[in-house]
PDB file of C-alpha atoms in Angstrom:
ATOM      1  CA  UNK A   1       0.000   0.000   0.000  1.00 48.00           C
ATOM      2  CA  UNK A   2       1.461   3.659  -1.127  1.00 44.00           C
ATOM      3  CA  UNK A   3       2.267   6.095   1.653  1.00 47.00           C
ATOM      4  CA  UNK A   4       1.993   8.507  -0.635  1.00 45.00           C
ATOM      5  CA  UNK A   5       0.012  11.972   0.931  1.00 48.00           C
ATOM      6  CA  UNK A   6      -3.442  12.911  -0.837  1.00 42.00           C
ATOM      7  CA  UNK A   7      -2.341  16.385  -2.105  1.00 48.00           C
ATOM      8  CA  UNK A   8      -4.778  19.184  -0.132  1.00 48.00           C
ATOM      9  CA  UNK A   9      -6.773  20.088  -3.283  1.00 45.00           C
ATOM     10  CA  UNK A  10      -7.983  16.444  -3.563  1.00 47.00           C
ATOM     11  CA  UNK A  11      -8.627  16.093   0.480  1.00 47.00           C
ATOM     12  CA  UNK A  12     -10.423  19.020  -0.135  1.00 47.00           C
ATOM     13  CA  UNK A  13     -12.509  17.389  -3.358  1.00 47.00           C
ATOM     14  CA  UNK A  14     -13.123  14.447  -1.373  1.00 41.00           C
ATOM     15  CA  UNK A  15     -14.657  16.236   1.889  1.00 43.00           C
ATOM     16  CA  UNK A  16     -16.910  18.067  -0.523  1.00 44.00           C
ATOM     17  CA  UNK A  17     -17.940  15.395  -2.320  1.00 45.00           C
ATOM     18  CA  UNK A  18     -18.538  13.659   1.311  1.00 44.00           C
ATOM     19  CA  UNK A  19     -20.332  16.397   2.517  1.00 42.00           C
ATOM     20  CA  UNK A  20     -22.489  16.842  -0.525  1.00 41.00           C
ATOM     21  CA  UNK A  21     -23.173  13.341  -0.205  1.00 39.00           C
ATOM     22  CA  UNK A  22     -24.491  13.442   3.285  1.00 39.00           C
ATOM     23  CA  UNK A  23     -26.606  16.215   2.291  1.00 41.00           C
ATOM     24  CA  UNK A  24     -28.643  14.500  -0.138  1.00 41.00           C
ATOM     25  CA  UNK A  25     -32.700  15.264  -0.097  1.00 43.00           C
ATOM     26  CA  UNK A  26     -34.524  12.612   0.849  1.00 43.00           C
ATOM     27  CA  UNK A  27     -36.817  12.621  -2.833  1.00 43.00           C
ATOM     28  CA  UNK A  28     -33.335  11.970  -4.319  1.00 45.00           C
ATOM     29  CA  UNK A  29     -32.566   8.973  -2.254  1.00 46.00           C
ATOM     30  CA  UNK A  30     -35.618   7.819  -2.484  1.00 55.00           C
ATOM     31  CA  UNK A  31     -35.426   7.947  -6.538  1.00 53.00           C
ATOM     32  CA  UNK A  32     -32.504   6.110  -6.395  1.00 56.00           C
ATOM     33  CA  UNK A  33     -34.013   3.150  -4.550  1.00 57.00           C
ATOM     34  CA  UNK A  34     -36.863   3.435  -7.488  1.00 58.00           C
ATOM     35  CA  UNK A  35     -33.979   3.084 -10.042  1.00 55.00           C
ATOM     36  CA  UNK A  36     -31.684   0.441  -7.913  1.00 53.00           C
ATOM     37  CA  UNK A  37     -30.610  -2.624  -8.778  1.00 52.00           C
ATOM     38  CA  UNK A  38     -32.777  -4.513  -6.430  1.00 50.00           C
ATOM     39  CA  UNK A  39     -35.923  -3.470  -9.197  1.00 52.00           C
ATOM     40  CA  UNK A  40     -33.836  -5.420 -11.431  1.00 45.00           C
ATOM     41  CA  UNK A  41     -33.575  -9.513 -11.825  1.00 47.00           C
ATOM     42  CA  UNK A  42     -30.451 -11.077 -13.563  1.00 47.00           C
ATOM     43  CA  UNK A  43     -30.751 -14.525 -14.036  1.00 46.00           C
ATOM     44  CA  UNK A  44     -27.178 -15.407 -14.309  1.00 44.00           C
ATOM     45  CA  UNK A  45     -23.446 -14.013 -14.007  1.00 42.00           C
ATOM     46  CA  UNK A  46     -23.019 -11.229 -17.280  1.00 41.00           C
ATOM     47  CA  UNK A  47     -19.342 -11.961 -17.140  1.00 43.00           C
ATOM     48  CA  UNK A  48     -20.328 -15.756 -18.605  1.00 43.00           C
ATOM     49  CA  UNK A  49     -19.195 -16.743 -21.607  1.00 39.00           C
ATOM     50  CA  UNK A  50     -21.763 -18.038 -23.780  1.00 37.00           C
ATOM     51  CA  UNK A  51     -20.501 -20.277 -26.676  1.00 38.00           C
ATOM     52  CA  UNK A  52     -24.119 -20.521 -28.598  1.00 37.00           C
ATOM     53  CA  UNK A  53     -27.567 -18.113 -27.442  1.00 34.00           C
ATOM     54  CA  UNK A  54     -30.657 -19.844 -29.262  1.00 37.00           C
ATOM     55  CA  UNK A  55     -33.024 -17.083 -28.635  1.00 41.00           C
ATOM     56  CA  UNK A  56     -36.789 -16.282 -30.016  1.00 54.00           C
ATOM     57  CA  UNK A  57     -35.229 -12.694 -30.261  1.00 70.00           C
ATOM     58  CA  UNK A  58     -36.614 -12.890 -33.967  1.00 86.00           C
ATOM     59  CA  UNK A  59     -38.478 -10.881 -36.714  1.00 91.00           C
ATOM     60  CA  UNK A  60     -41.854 -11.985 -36.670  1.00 93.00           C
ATOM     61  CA  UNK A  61     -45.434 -11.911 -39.396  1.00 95.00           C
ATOM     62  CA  UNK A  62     -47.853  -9.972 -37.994  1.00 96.00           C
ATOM     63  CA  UNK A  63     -51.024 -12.049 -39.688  1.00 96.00           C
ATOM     64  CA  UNK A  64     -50.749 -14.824 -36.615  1.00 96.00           C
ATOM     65  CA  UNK A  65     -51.505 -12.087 -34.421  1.00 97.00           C
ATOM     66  CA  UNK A  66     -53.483  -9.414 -36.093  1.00 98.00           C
ATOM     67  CA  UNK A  67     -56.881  -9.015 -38.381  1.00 97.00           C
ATOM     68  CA  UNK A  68     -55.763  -5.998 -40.207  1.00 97.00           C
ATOM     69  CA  UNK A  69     -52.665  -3.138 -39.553  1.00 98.00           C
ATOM     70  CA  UNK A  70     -55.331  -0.105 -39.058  1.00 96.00           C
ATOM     71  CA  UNK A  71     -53.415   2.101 -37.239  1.00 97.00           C
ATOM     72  CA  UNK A  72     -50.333   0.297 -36.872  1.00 98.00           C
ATOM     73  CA  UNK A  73     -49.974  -2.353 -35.103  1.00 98.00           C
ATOM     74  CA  UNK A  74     -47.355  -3.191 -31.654  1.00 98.00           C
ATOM     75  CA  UNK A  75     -46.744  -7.263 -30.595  1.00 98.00           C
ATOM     76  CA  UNK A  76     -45.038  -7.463 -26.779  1.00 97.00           C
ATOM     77  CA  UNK A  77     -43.588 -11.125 -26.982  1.00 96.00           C
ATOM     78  CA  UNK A  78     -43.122 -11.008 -23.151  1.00 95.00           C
ATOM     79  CA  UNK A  79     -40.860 -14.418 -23.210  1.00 93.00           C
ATOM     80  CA  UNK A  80     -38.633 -13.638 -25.861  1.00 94.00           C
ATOM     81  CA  UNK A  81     -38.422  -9.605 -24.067  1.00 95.00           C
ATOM     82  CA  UNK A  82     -39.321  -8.263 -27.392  1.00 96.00           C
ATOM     83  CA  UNK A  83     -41.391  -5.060 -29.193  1.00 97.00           C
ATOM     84  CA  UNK A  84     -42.502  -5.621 -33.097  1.00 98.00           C
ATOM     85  CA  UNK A  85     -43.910  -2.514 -34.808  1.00 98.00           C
ATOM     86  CA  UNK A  86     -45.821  -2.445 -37.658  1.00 98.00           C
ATOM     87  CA  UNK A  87     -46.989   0.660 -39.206  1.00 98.00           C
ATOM     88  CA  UNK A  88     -50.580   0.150 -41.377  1.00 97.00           C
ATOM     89  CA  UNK A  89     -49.552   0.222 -44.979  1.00 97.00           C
ATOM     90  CA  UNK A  90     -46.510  -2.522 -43.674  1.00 96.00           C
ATOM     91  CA  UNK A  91     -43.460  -0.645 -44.917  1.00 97.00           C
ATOM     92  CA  UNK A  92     -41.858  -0.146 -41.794  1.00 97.00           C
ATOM     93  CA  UNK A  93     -41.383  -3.216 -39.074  1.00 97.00           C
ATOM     94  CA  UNK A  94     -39.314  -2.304 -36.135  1.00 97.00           C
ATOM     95  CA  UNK A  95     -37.834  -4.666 -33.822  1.00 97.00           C
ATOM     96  CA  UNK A  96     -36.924  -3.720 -30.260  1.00 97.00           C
ATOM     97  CA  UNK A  97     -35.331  -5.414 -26.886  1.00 96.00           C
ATOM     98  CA  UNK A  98     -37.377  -4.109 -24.006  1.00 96.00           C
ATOM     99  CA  UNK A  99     -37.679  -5.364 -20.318  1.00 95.00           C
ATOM    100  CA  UNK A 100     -40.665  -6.945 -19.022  1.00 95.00           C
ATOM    101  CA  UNK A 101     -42.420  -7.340 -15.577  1.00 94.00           C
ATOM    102  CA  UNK A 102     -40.426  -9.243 -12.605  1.00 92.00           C
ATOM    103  CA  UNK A 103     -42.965 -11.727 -11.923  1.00 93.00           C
ATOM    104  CA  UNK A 104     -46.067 -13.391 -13.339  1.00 93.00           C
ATOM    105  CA  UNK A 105     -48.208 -12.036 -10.809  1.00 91.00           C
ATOM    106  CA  UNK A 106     -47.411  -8.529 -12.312  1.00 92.00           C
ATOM    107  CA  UNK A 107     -47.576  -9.260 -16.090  1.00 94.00           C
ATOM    108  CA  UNK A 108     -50.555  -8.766 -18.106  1.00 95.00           C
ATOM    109  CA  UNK A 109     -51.334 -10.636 -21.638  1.00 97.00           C
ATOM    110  CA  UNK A 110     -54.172  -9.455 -23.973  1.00 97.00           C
ATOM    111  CA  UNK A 111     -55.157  -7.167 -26.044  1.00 98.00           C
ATOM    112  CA  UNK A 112     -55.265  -3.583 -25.477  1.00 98.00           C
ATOM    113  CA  UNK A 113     -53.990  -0.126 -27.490  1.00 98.00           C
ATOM    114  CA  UNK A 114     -52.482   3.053 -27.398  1.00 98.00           C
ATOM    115  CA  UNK A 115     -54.499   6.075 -25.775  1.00 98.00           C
ATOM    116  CA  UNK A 116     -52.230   8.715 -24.951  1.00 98.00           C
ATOM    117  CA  UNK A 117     -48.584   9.465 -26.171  1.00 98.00           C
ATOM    118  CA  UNK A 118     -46.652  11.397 -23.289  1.00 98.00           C
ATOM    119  CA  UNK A 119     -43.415  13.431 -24.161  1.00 98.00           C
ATOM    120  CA  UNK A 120     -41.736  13.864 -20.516  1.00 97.00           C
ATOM    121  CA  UNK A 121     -43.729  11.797 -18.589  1.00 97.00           C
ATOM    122  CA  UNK A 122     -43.865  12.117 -14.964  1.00 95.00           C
ATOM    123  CA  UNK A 123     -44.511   9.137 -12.709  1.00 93.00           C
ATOM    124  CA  UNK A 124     -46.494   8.259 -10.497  1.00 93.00           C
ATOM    125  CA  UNK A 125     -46.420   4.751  -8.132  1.00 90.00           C
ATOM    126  CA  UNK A 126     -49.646   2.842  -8.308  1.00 90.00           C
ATOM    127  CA  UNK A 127     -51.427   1.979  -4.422  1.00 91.00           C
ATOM    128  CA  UNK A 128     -49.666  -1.444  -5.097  1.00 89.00           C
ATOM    129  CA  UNK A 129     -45.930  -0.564  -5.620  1.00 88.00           C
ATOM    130  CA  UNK A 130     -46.619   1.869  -2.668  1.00 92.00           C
ATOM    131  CA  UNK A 131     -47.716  -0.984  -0.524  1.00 91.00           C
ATOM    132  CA  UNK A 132     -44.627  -2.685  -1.790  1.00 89.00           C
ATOM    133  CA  UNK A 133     -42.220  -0.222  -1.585  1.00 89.00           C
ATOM    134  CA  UNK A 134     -43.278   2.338   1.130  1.00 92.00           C
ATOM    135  CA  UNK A 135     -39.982   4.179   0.474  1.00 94.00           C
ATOM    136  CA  UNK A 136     -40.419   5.338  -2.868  1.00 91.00           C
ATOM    137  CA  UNK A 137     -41.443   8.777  -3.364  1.00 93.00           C
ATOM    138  CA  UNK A 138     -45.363   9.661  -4.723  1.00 92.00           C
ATOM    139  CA  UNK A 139     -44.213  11.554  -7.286  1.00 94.00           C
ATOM    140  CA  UNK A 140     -40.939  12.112 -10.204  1.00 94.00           C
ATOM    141  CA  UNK A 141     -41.318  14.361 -12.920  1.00 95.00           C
ATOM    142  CA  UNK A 142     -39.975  14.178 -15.831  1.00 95.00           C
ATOM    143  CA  UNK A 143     -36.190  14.130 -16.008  1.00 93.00           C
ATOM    144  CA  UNK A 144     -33.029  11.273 -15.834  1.00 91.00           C
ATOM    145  CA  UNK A 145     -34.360  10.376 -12.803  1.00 88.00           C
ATOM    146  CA  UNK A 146     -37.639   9.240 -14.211  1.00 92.00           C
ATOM    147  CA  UNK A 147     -38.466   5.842 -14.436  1.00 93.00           C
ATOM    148  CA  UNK A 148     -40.553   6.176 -17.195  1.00 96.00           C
ATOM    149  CA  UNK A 149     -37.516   7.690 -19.763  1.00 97.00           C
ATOM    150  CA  UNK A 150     -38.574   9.928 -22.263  1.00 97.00           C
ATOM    151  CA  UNK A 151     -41.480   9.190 -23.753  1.00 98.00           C
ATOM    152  CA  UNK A 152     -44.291   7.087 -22.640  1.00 98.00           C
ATOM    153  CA  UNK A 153     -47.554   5.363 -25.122  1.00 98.00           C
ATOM    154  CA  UNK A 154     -50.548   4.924 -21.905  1.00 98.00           C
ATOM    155  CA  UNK A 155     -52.389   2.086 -22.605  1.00 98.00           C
ATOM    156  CA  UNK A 156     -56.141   1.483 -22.184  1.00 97.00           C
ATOM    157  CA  UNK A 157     -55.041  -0.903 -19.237  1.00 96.00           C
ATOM    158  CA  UNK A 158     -54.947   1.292 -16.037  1.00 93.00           C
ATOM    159  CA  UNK A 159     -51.317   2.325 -15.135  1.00 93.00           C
ATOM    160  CA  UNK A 160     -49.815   0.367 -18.072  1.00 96.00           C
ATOM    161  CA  UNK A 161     -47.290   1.979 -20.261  1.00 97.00           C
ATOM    162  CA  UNK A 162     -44.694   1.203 -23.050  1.00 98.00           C
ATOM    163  CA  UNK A 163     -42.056   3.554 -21.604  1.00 98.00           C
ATOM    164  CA  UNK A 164     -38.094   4.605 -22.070  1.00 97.00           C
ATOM    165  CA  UNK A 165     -35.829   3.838 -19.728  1.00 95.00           C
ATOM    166  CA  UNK A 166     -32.345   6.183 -18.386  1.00 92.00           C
ATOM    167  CA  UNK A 167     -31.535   2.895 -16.361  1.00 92.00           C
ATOM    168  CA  UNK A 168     -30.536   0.606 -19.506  1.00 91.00           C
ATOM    169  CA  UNK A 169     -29.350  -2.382 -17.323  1.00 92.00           C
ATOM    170  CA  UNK A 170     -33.454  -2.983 -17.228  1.00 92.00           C
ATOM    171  CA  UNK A 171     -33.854  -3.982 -21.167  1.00 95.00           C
ATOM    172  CA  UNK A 172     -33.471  -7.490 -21.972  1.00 93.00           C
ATOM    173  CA  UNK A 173     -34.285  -8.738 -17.959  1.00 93.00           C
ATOM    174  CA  UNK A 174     -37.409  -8.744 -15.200  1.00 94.00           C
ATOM    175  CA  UNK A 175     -37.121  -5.034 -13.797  1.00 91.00           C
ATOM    176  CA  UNK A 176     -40.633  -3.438 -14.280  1.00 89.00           C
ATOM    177  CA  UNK A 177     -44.280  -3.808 -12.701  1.00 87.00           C
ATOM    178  CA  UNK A 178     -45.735  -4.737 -15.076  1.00 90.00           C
ATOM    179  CA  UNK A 179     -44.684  -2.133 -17.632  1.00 95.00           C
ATOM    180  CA  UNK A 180     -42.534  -2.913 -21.084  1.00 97.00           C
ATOM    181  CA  UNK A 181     -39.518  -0.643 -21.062  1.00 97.00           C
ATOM    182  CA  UNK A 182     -37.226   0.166 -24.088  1.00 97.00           C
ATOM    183  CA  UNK A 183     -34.293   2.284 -24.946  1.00 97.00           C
ATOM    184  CA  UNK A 184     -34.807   5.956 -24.790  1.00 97.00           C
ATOM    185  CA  UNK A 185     -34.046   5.943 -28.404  1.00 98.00           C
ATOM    186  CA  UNK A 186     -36.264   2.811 -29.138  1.00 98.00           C
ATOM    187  CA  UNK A 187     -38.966   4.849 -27.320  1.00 98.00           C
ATOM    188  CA  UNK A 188     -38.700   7.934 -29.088  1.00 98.00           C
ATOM    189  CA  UNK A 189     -38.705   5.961 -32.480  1.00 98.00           C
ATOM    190  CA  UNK A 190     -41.637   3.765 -31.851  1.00 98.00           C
ATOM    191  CA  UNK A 191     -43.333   7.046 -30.150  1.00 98.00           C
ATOM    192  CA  UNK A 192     -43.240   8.980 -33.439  1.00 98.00           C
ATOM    193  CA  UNK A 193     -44.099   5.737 -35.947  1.00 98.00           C
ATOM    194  CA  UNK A 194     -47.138   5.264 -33.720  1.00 98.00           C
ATOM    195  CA  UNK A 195     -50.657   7.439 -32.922  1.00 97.00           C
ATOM    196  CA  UNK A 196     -53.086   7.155 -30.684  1.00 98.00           C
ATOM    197  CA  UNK A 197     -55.526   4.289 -31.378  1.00 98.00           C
ATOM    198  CA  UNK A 198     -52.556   1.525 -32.377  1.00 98.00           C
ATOM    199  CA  UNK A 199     -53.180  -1.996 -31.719  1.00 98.00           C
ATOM    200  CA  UNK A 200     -51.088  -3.774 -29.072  1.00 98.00           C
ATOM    201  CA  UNK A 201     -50.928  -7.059 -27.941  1.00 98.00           C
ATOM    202  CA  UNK A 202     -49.122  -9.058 -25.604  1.00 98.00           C
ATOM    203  CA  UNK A 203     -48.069 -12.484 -25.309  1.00 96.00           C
TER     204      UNK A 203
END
């Protein structure tokens, strides 16, 4: 071990940072916990090496699931942690990684579609995730400390969303409840393609 003397300019950096640290607003911590890693299931060690990944991460028809494209049409595959687009005259299909619900209890399959689209949305914890989570604060507008990213598409469902994400260690594993998360540039994308009344389904 070096017994080599901080220099004063960086015992001073590092009592401010301390201090600042200590100082923290409760809302802040509290937004933390709402973006922690503990809202966030891995299912094995990232540093693995995988030799082969078979995955149903795949481009998909949309006839199996759909009548007709009016309005575009958005598939959540919530096994294969997926997002298909289609837009109505087909000549754009988008394909996205997303996140999907930690538990079976908290994901919903069916249909459903889009009734709002929300630039900036600020969040909100439903009665449930307060029960759950006591902690987290009533209220986070809009922001990087948002869990919703930076756009949102409300779905007829009560409190269900197709959101962004700032936290991108969520997309591709269990983290929400009961929401689909993407990239904030997967959101924006898929926010602009789509319009209120699109199809969605998920499966």
């Amino acid at each position: 071990m070096s017994n080599k003397r901080f220099p004063a300019t960086s015992r001073r950096a590092f009592l401010a940072g301390s201090a600042a640290l200590l100082a923290t607003p409760a809302l802040a911590q509290n937004t933390a916990a709402v973006n922690s890693a503990s809202t966030t299931q891995v299912e094995r060690d990232l540093t693995e090496s995988v030799r082969r990944n078979i995955s149903s991460f795949r481009t998909l028809d949309w006839r199996p699931y759909f009548d007709n494209l009016r309005n575009g049409a958005i598939l959540v595959d919530i096994d294969s942690r997926a997002v298909h687009y289609w837009n109505e005259d087909q000549s754009i299909y988008k394909l996205y990684p997303s996140s999907v619900p930690l538990t079976e209890d908290l994901t919903r399959r069916g249909r459903t579609r889009v009734i709002q689209k929300v630039e900036g949305p600020s969040w909100r914890p439903t009665p449930s995730m307060l029960k759950r989570n006591p902690e987290w604060p009533e209220f986070i507008g809009p922001g990087p400390d948002n869990p919703l990213g930076t756009h949102a598409l409300y779905l007829s469902w009560t409190y269900y969303r197709i959101h962004g994400t700032h936290d991108t260690r969520k997309i591709g594993r269990k983290s929400s409840n009961g929401c689909i998360g993407l990239y904030n540039e997967h959101i924006a994308e898929l926010f602009g393609m789509s319009k209120v009344g699109t199809q969605v389904l998920l499966i």
